[in-house]
PDB file of C-alpha atoms in Angstrom:
ATOM      1  CA  MET A  27       8.237 -45.329  30.238  1.00 50.00           C
ATOM      2  CA  ARG A  28      10.206 -42.060  30.256  1.00 52.00           C
ATOM      3  CA  LEU A  29      13.777 -41.975  29.167  1.00 50.00           C
ATOM      4  CA  GLN A  30      16.177 -40.028  31.382  1.00 54.00           C
ATOM      5  CA  PRO A  31      18.036 -37.290  29.448  1.00 55.00           C
ATOM      6  CA  HIS A  32      21.660 -38.094  28.878  1.00 53.00           C
ATOM      7  CA  ARG A  33      23.967 -35.678  30.664  1.00 54.00           C
ATOM      8  CA  SER A  34      27.426 -35.162  29.231  1.00 59.00           C
ATOM      9  CA  ALA A  35      30.268 -34.073  31.487  1.00 62.00           C
ATOM     10  CA  PHE A  36      33.953 -33.390  31.234  1.00 62.00           C
ATOM     11  CA  THR A  37      36.172 -36.331  31.868  1.00 78.00           C
ATOM     12  CA  LEU A  38      39.181 -35.753  34.068  1.00 70.00           C
ATOM     13  CA  ILE A  39      41.485 -35.810  31.044  1.00 76.00           C
ATOM     14  CA  GLU A  40      39.367 -33.228  29.188  1.00 68.00           C
ATOM     15  CA  LEU A  41      39.353 -30.969  32.237  1.00 69.00           C
ATOM     16  CA  LEU A  42      43.127 -31.157  32.529  1.00 72.00           C
ATOM     17  CA  VAL A  43      43.481 -30.305  28.829  1.00 72.00           C
ATOM     18  CA  VAL A  44      41.261 -27.217  29.252  1.00 71.00           C
ATOM     19  CA  ILE A  45      43.260 -26.070  32.282  1.00 74.00           C
ATOM     20  CA  ALA A  46      46.513 -26.573  30.364  1.00 73.00           C
ATOM     21  CA  VAL A  47      45.232 -24.525  27.410  1.00 73.00           C
ATOM     22  CA  ILE A  48      44.126 -21.687  29.715  1.00 73.00           C
ATOM     23  CA  ALA A  49      47.501 -21.707  31.466  1.00 71.00           C
ATOM     24  CA  LEU A  50      49.265 -21.625  28.090  1.00 72.00           C
ATOM     25  CA  LEU A  51      47.169 -18.666  26.930  1.00 66.00           C
ATOM     26  CA  MET A  52      47.813 -16.803  30.177  1.00 65.00           C
ATOM     27  CA  GLY A  53      51.519 -17.473  29.819  1.00 65.00           C
ATOM     28  CA  LEU A  54      51.441 -15.931  26.359  1.00 63.00           C
ATOM     29  CA  LEU A  55      49.210 -12.965  27.189  1.00 55.00           C
ATOM     30  CA  VAL A  56      50.679 -11.745  30.504  1.00 54.00           C
ATOM     31  CA  PRO A  57      54.128 -10.845  29.090  1.00 58.00           C
ATOM     32  CA  VAL A  58      52.505  -9.152  26.087  1.00 50.00           C
ATOM     33  CA  LEU A  59      50.263  -7.064  28.337  1.00 52.00           C
ATOM     34  CA  GLY A  60      53.213  -6.233  30.583  1.00 53.00           C
ATOM     35  CA  ARG A  61      55.248  -4.985  27.639  1.00 61.00           C
ATOM     36  CA  ALA A  62      52.290  -2.969  26.353  1.00 63.00           C
ATOM     37  CA  ARG A  63      51.878  -1.264  29.725  1.00 73.00           C
ATOM     38  CA  GLU A  64      55.597  -0.485  29.822  1.00 71.00           C
ATOM     39  CA  GLN A  65      55.386   1.102  26.375  1.00 75.00           C
ATOM     40  CA  GLY A  66      52.622   3.325  27.707  1.00 76.00           C
ATOM     41  CA  ARG A  67      54.790   4.249  30.686  1.00 81.00           C
ATOM     42  CA  ARG A  68      57.638   5.221  28.384  1.00 86.00           C
ATOM     43  CA  VAL A  69      55.390   7.534  26.374  1.00 87.00           C
ATOM     44  CA  ALA A  70      54.239   9.275  29.563  1.00 88.00           C
ATOM     45  CA  CYS A  71      57.809   9.574  30.827  1.00 90.00           C
ATOM     46  CA  MET A  72      58.977  11.100  27.542  1.00 92.00           C
ATOM     47  CA  GLY A  73      56.236  13.700  27.896  1.00 93.00           C
ATOM     48  CA  ASN A  74      57.516  14.589  31.370  1.00 94.00           C
ATOM     49  CA  ILE A  75      61.054  15.027  30.094  1.00 96.00           C
ATOM     50  CA  ARG A  76      59.932  17.322  27.299  1.00 95.00           C
ATOM     51  CA  GLN A  77      57.888  19.363  29.762  1.00 95.00           C
ATOM     52  CA  PHE A  78      60.917  19.572  32.060  1.00 97.00           C
ATOM     53  CA  ILE A  79      63.082  20.875  29.212  1.00 97.00           C
ATOM     54  CA  ILE A  80      60.456  23.475  28.284  1.00 96.00           C
ATOM     55  CA  GLY A  81      60.611  24.727  31.879  1.00 97.00           C
ATOM     56  CA  ILE A  82      64.401  24.902  31.687  1.00 97.00           C
ATOM     57  CA  GLN A  83      64.267  26.879  28.440  1.00 97.00           C
ATOM     58  CA  VAL A  84      61.661  29.311  29.823  1.00 97.00           C
ATOM     59  CA  TYR A  85      63.879  29.876  32.860  1.00 98.00           C
ATOM     60  CA  ALA A  86      66.888  30.511  30.618  1.00 98.00           C
ATOM     61  CA  SER A  87      64.957  33.060  28.560  1.00 96.00           C
ATOM     62  CA  ASP A  88      64.522  35.138  31.732  1.00 96.00           C
ATOM     63  CA  TYR A  89      68.211  34.916  32.689  1.00 96.00           C
ATOM     64  CA  ARG A  90      70.114  35.900  29.550  1.00 96.00           C
ATOM     65  CA  GLU A  91      69.902  32.329  28.211  1.00 97.00           C
ATOM     66  CA  ARG A  92      71.788  30.876  31.182  1.00 98.00           C
ATOM     67  CA  LEU A  93      70.521  27.441  32.204  1.00 98.00           C
ATOM     68  CA  PRO A  94      69.519  26.706  35.824  1.00 97.00           C
ATOM     69  CA  ILE A  95      72.580  26.098  37.979  1.00 95.00           C
ATOM     70  CA  GLY A  96      73.373  22.592  39.198  1.00 94.00           C
ATOM     71  CA  LEU A  97      74.677  23.455  42.672  1.00 92.00           C
ATOM     72  CA  SER A  98      73.020  21.905  45.720  1.00 93.00           C
ATOM     73  CA  ASP A  99      72.031  23.686  48.922  1.00 95.00           C
ATOM     74  CA  PHE A 100      75.224  22.526  50.638  1.00 91.00           C
ATOM     75  CA  GLN A 101      77.494  25.544  50.891  1.00 75.00           C
ATOM     76  CA  GLU A 102      80.449  23.957  49.151  1.00 79.00           C
ATOM     77  CA  PRO A 103      81.501  25.049  45.640  1.00 76.00           C
ATOM     78  CA  GLU A 104      82.025  21.482  44.445  1.00 83.00           C
ATOM     79  CA  ASP A 105      78.859  19.951  45.858  1.00 90.00           C
ATOM     80  CA  GLU A 106      77.008  19.046  42.682  1.00 94.00           C
ATOM     81  CA  HIS A 107      74.961  15.954  41.889  1.00 95.00           C
ATOM     82  CA  THR A 108      73.045  15.328  38.682  1.00 97.00           C
ATOM     83  CA  PRO A 109      69.843  14.128  40.458  1.00 96.00           C
ATOM     84  CA  ILE A 110      69.789  17.056  42.951  1.00 96.00           C
ATOM     85  CA  LEU A 111      68.532  20.621  42.578  1.00 96.00           C
ATOM     86  CA  SER A 112      68.757  23.367  45.180  1.00 96.00           C
ATOM     87  CA  ARG A 113      65.517  24.393  46.843  1.00 96.00           C
ATOM     88  CA  ALA A 114      65.436  27.756  45.046  1.00 96.00           C
ATOM     89  CA  MET A 115      66.113  26.269  41.615  1.00 96.00           C
ATOM     90  CA  ARG A 116      63.647  23.424  41.986  1.00 96.00           C
ATOM     91  CA  ASN A 117      60.917  25.767  43.235  1.00 96.00           C
ATOM     92  CA  ALA A 118      61.549  28.168  40.339  1.00 97.00           C
ATOM     93  CA  LEU A 119      61.146  25.352  37.796  1.00 97.00           C
ATOM     94  CA  VAL A 120      58.010  23.999  39.479  1.00 96.00           C
ATOM     95  CA  LYS A 121      56.505  27.493  39.344  1.00 96.00           C
ATOM     96  CA  ILE A 122      57.251  27.749  35.624  1.00 96.00           C
ATOM     97  CA  ILE A 123      56.039  24.245  34.720  1.00 95.00           C
ATOM     98  CA  GLY A 124      53.090  24.322  37.092  1.00 93.00           C
ATOM     99  CA  ASP A 125      53.446  20.725  38.239  1.00 89.00           C
ATOM    100  CA  GLN A 126      56.211  19.158  40.319  1.00 90.00           C
ATOM    101  CA  ARG A 127      55.445  15.743  38.825  1.00 88.00           C
ATOM    102  CA  SER A 128      57.188  16.734  35.601  1.00 90.00           C
ATOM    103  CA  LEU A 129      60.503  16.625  37.472  1.00 92.00           C
ATOM    104  CA  SER A 130      60.255  12.885  38.044  1.00 88.00           C
ATOM    105  CA  CYS A 131      59.511   9.704  36.150  1.00 86.00           C
ATOM    106  CA  PRO A 132      55.833   9.012  36.986  1.00 87.00           C
ATOM    107  CA  TRP A 133      56.560   5.377  37.805  1.00 86.00           C
ATOM    108  CA  LEU A 134      59.021   5.998  40.624  1.00 90.00           C
ATOM    109  CA  ARG A 135      57.585   5.464  44.104  1.00 92.00           C
ATOM    110  CA  LYS A 136      58.880   6.100  47.628  1.00 92.00           C
ATOM    111  CA  PRO A 137      60.839   8.083  48.637  1.00 94.00           C
ATOM    112  CA  PHE A 138      59.911  10.285  45.636  1.00 94.00           C
ATOM    113  CA  ASP A 139      56.269  10.335  46.701  1.00 90.00           C
ATOM    114  CA  GLN A 140      56.853  12.487  49.797  1.00 90.00           C
ATOM    115  CA  PRO A 141      54.496  15.491  50.010  1.00 87.00           C
ATOM    116  CA  GLY A 142      56.212  18.464  48.399  1.00 88.00           C
ATOM    117  CA  GLY A 143      59.042  16.353  47.001  1.00 92.00           C
ATOM    118  CA  TRP A 144      62.012  14.382  48.326  1.00 95.00           C
ATOM    119  CA  TYR A 145      64.297  16.856  50.104  1.00 96.00           C
ATOM    120  CA  TYR A 146      67.570  15.161  51.010  1.00 94.00           C
ATOM    121  CA  VAL A 147      69.186  15.838  54.384  1.00 92.00           C
ATOM    122  CA  PHE A 148      72.254  13.928  55.585  1.00 86.00           C
ATOM    123  CA  GLU A 149      73.735  14.295  59.077  1.00 85.00           C
ATOM    124  CA  GLY A 150      71.865  17.555  59.576  1.00 87.00           C
ATOM    125  CA  GLN A 151      73.121  19.082  56.340  1.00 90.00           C
ATOM    126  CA  ASP A 152      70.686  20.189  53.632  1.00 93.00           C
ATOM    127  CA  TYR A 153      71.584  19.006  50.133  1.00 94.00           C
ATOM    128  CA  GLY A 154      68.521  19.747  48.027  1.00 96.00           C
ATOM    129  CA  TYR A 155      65.669  18.049  46.232  1.00 97.00           C
ATOM    130  CA  VAL A 156      66.342  14.682  44.656  1.00 96.00           C
ATOM    131  CA  ILE A 157      64.499  14.890  41.351  1.00 95.00           C
ATOM    132  CA  GLY A 158      63.541  11.800  39.398  1.00 95.00           C
ATOM    133  CA  TYR A 159      65.910  12.536  36.510  1.00 97.00           C
ATOM    134  CA  ASN A 160      69.511  13.548  35.928  1.00 98.00           C
ATOM    135  CA  TYR A 161      69.748  17.275  35.193  1.00 98.00           C
ATOM    136  CA  LEU A 162      72.959  17.948  33.279  1.00 98.00           C
ATOM    137  CA  GLY A 163      72.861  21.714  32.753  1.00 98.00           C
ATOM    138  CA  GLY A 164      74.535  24.462  34.758  1.00 96.00           C
ATOM    139  CA  HIS A 165      77.155  22.259  36.433  1.00 95.00           C
ATOM    140  CA  LYS A 166      80.653  23.605  37.006  1.00 90.00           C
ATOM    141  CA  GLY A 167      84.038  22.045  36.428  1.00 89.00           C
ATOM    142  CA  THR A 168      82.970  19.497  33.823  1.00 95.00           C
ATOM    143  CA  PRO A 169      84.195  17.178  32.583  1.00 96.00           C
ATOM    144  CA  TRP A 170      84.568  15.658  36.017  1.00 95.00           C
ATOM    145  CA  PRO A 171      87.591  13.295  36.064  1.00 94.00           C
ATOM    146  CA  LEU A 172      86.918   9.588  35.572  1.00 96.00           C
ATOM    147  CA  LEU A 173      86.503   7.661  38.784  1.00 94.00           C
ATOM    148  CA  GLY A 174      85.378   4.187  39.831  1.00 94.00           C
ATOM    149  CA  PRO A 175      83.131   2.518  37.240  1.00 96.00           C
ATOM    150  CA  ALA A 176      82.765   5.695  35.144  1.00 97.00           C
ATOM    151  CA  ASN A 177      83.968   5.072  31.591  1.00 97.00           C
ATOM    152  CA  ALA A 178      82.955   8.369  29.967  1.00 97.00           C
ATOM    153  CA  GLU A 179      83.018  12.095  30.722  1.00 97.00           C
ATOM    154  CA  TRP A 180      80.374  14.721  30.013  1.00 96.00           C
ATOM    155  CA  VAL A 181      80.415  18.468  29.534  1.00 97.00           C
ATOM    156  CA  SER A 182      77.581  20.436  31.125  1.00 98.00           C
ATOM    157  CA  PRO A 183      75.857  22.996  28.882  1.00 98.00           C
ATOM    158  CA  GLN A 184      75.642  26.484  30.385  1.00 98.00           C
ATOM    159  CA  LYS A 185      73.579  28.380  27.799  1.00 97.00           C
ATOM    160  CA  SER A 186      70.333  27.486  26.053  1.00 96.00           C
ATOM    161  CA  PHE A 187      71.751  28.093  22.559  1.00 95.00           C
ATOM    162  CA  GLU A 188      74.612  25.586  22.722  1.00 97.00           C
ATOM    163  CA  ARG A 189      74.753  22.498  20.485  1.00 97.00           C
ATOM    164  CA  PRO A 190      71.107  21.320  20.144  1.00 97.00           C
ATOM    165  CA  SER A 191      72.000  17.618  20.466  1.00 97.00           C
ATOM    166  CA  THR A 192      73.615  18.113  23.898  1.00 97.00           C
ATOM    167  CA  PRO A 193      72.015  15.849  26.546  1.00 98.00           C
ATOM    168  CA  LEU A 194      70.179  17.918  29.155  1.00 98.00           C
ATOM    169  CA  VAL A 195      67.822  15.570  31.048  1.00 98.00           C
ATOM    170  CA  THR A 196      68.153  11.793  31.337  1.00 97.00           C
ATOM    171  CA  GLU A 197      66.402   8.968  33.137  1.00 96.00           C
ATOM    172  CA  LEU A 198      67.574   8.194  36.654  1.00 96.00           C
ATOM    173  CA  ASN A 199      69.407   4.949  35.972  1.00 97.00           C
ATOM    174  CA  ALA A 200      71.699   5.653  38.909  1.00 98.00           C
ATOM    175  CA  TRP A 201      73.275   3.977  41.922  1.00 98.00           C
ATOM    176  CA  SER A 202      75.355   4.746  45.002  1.00 96.00           C
ATOM    177  CA  ALA A 203      77.337   2.264  47.038  1.00 93.00           C
ATOM    178  CA  ASP A 204      77.503   4.550  50.102  1.00 93.00           C
ATOM    179  CA  GLU A 205      73.749   5.155  50.069  1.00 92.00           C
ATOM    180  CA  MET A 206      73.078   1.510  49.115  1.00 94.00           C
ATOM    181  CA  MET A 207      70.476   2.579  46.575  1.00 96.00           C
ATOM    182  CA  THR A 208      69.895   1.693  42.935  1.00 97.00           C
ATOM    183  CA  PHE A 209      67.323   3.322  40.670  1.00 97.00           C
ATOM    184  CA  ALA A 210      65.961   1.611  37.577  1.00 97.00           C
ATOM    185  CA  PRO A 211      62.847   3.456  36.290  1.00 95.00           C
ATOM    186  CA  HIS A 212      62.322   1.110  33.340  1.00 94.00           C
ATOM    187  CA  GLY A 213      62.668  -2.638  33.480  1.00 93.00           C
ATOM    188  CA  SER A 214      61.152  -4.904  30.833  1.00 86.00           C
ATOM    189  CA  ARG A 215      57.747  -4.629  32.533  1.00 84.00           C
ATOM    190  CA  GLY A 216      58.055  -1.359  34.441  1.00 88.00           C
ATOM    191  CA  ALA A 217      60.096   0.295  37.160  1.00 92.00           C
ATOM    192  CA  ILE A 218      62.167  -1.946  39.426  1.00 95.00           C
ATOM    193  CA  LEU A 219      60.543  -1.412  42.843  1.00 94.00           C
ATOM    194  CA  GLU A 220      61.651  -3.805  45.529  1.00 92.00           C
ATOM    195  CA  SER A 221      58.982  -3.687  48.241  1.00 89.00           C
ATOM    196  CA  GLY A 222      57.597  -0.624  46.512  1.00 91.00           C
ATOM    197  CA  HIS A 223      60.814   1.353  47.103  1.00 95.00           C
ATOM    198  CA  SER A 224      62.543   3.012  44.141  1.00 96.00           C
ATOM    199  CA  GLY A 225      65.958   2.770  45.796  1.00 96.00           C
ATOM    200  CA  ASN A 226      65.975  -1.067  45.947  1.00 96.00           C
ATOM    201  CA  VAL A 227      68.018  -0.746  49.127  1.00 93.00           C
ATOM    202  CA  SER A 228      68.612  -4.446  49.822  1.00 91.00           C
ATOM    203  CA  LEU A 229      70.607  -4.739  46.579  1.00 93.00           C
ATOM    204  CA  GLU A 230      73.340  -2.616  48.189  1.00 90.00           C
ATOM    205  CA  GLY A 231      73.959  -0.106  45.425  1.00 94.00           C
ATOM    206  CA  ALA A 232      74.382  -2.498  42.495  1.00 96.00           C
ATOM    207  CA  PRO A 233      74.476  -0.914  38.993  1.00 97.00           C
ATOM    208  CA  SER A 234      71.078  -0.270  37.400  1.00 97.00           C
ATOM    209  CA  GLN A 235      71.613  -2.720  34.546  1.00 97.00           C
ATOM    210  CA  GLN A 236      72.502  -5.453  37.039  1.00 96.00           C
ATOM    211  CA  ILE A 237      69.075  -5.227  38.704  1.00 97.00           C
ATOM    212  CA  GLY A 238      67.115  -5.242  35.442  1.00 96.00           C
ATOM    213  CA  ALA A 239      67.137  -1.735  33.921  1.00 97.00           C
ATOM    214  CA  VAL A 240      66.652  -1.944  30.150  1.00 96.00           C
ATOM    215  CA  GLY A 241      67.184   1.691  29.162  1.00 96.00           C
ATOM    216  CA  GLY A 242      65.785   5.173  29.450  1.00 96.00           C
ATOM    217  CA  HIS A 243      65.033   8.409  27.688  1.00 96.00           C
ATOM    218  CA  VAL A 244      67.568  11.107  26.944  1.00 97.00           C
ATOM    219  CA  GLY A 245      66.259  14.654  26.517  1.00 97.00           C
ATOM    220  CA  TYR A 246      68.307  17.140  24.525  1.00 98.00           C
ATOM    221  CA  LEU A 247      68.847  20.877  24.586  1.00 97.00           C
ATOM    222  CA  ASP A 248      66.580  21.372  21.567  1.00 96.00           C
ATOM    223  CA  GLY A 249      63.634  19.846  23.466  1.00 95.00           C
ATOM    224  CA  SER A 250      63.640  16.480  21.711  1.00 95.00           C
ATOM    225  CA  ALA A 251      63.845  13.155  23.532  1.00 96.00           C
ATOM    226  CA  SER A 252      64.552   9.588  22.462  1.00 96.00           C
ATOM    227  CA  TRP A 253      64.767   6.135  23.988  1.00 96.00           C
ATOM    228  CA  LYS A 254      68.205   4.580  24.483  1.00 97.00           C
ATOM    229  CA  HIS A 255      68.862   0.928  25.315  1.00 97.00           C
ATOM    230  CA  ILE A 256      70.954   0.287  28.405  1.00 97.00           C
ATOM    231  CA  LYS A 257      73.564  -1.631  26.381  1.00 96.00           C
ATOM    232  CA  GLU A 258      74.219   1.505  24.314  1.00 97.00           C
ATOM    233  CA  MET A 259      74.743   3.682  27.377  1.00 98.00           C
ATOM    234  CA  LYS A 260      77.975   4.788  29.012  1.00 98.00           C
ATOM    235  CA  ILE A 261      78.623   5.242  32.720  1.00 98.00           C
ATOM    236  CA  TYR A 262      79.207   8.732  34.094  1.00 98.00           C
ATOM    237  CA  ARG A 263      79.856  10.297  37.456  1.00 97.00           C
ATOM    238  CA  GLY A 264      76.652  11.679  38.918  1.00 97.00           C
ATOM    239  CA  SER A 265      78.345  13.370  41.861  1.00 95.00           C
ATOM    240  CA  ARG A 266      81.270  15.793  41.811  1.00 92.00           C
ATOM    241  CA  ARG A 267      82.073  15.905  45.510  1.00 85.00           C
ATOM    242  CA  TRP A 268      81.980  12.239  46.480  1.00 87.00           C
ATOM    243  CA  GLY A 269      84.373   9.503  45.459  1.00 88.00           C
ATOM    244  CA  GLU A 270      83.795   5.895  44.423  1.00 92.00           C
ATOM    245  CA  GLY A 271      80.989   5.495  46.930  1.00 91.00           C
ATOM    246  CA  GLY A 272      79.081   8.409  45.432  1.00 93.00           C
ATOM    247  CA  CYS A 273      76.559   8.560  42.643  1.00 96.00           C
ATOM    248  CA  PHE A 274      77.134   6.983  39.228  1.00 98.00           C
ATOM    249  CA  THR A 275      74.648   7.055  36.433  1.00 98.00           C
ATOM    250  CA  THR A 276      74.287   5.834  32.883  1.00 98.00           C
ATOM    251  CA  TRP A 277      72.782   7.397  29.736  1.00 97.00           C
TER     252      TRP A 277
END
């Protein structure tokens, strides 16, 4: 008489316990992995900002230490926006740096991913390239008067040898009520990209912090860069020509 081998199996309760443990572990690991990936993104973005500043300094060395101008392609003396460079100035910097990707946070998506860069045209008028950062050098008439939600003013550096700790390039934590766009390159787990779009258009131009931005890098005239939490930032005007519906940004 042969004995049948005894086969053990999970009971329903044991199976539920295993599933619960796996779910618990996943709940603990996913946020940790998300934060780790975001830290990697921040390191890459800081490298871009430093490369951008090197390009600015090389340009200045060829033009009697004058920084690239901040005017747009619109033929108006007061048409300046911190995220916009004229075609000539943007092309000159890309030629120096050798890679247009250094002019934008690598985690921004459309419309920054257009071939050759995002060139902004409104009602048939050329404005310039929207870069993925705020460029603060070479702007005229600063400090621009306070307006709307802006609670701080900034002075644009004009020469490369000015105070080394002067902010020169910052992350594009920016928004515009008229354009109904909000940019937030760094949330807790990465860029805020509603439907893969960096402008988050359905949020109707809400401030960056309101949609989940947690901070960004600030690059300085001496080539250094550091991370700054959104709660430590102030709000500035990012557009000289437009009023309360124009661009505001925080750094």
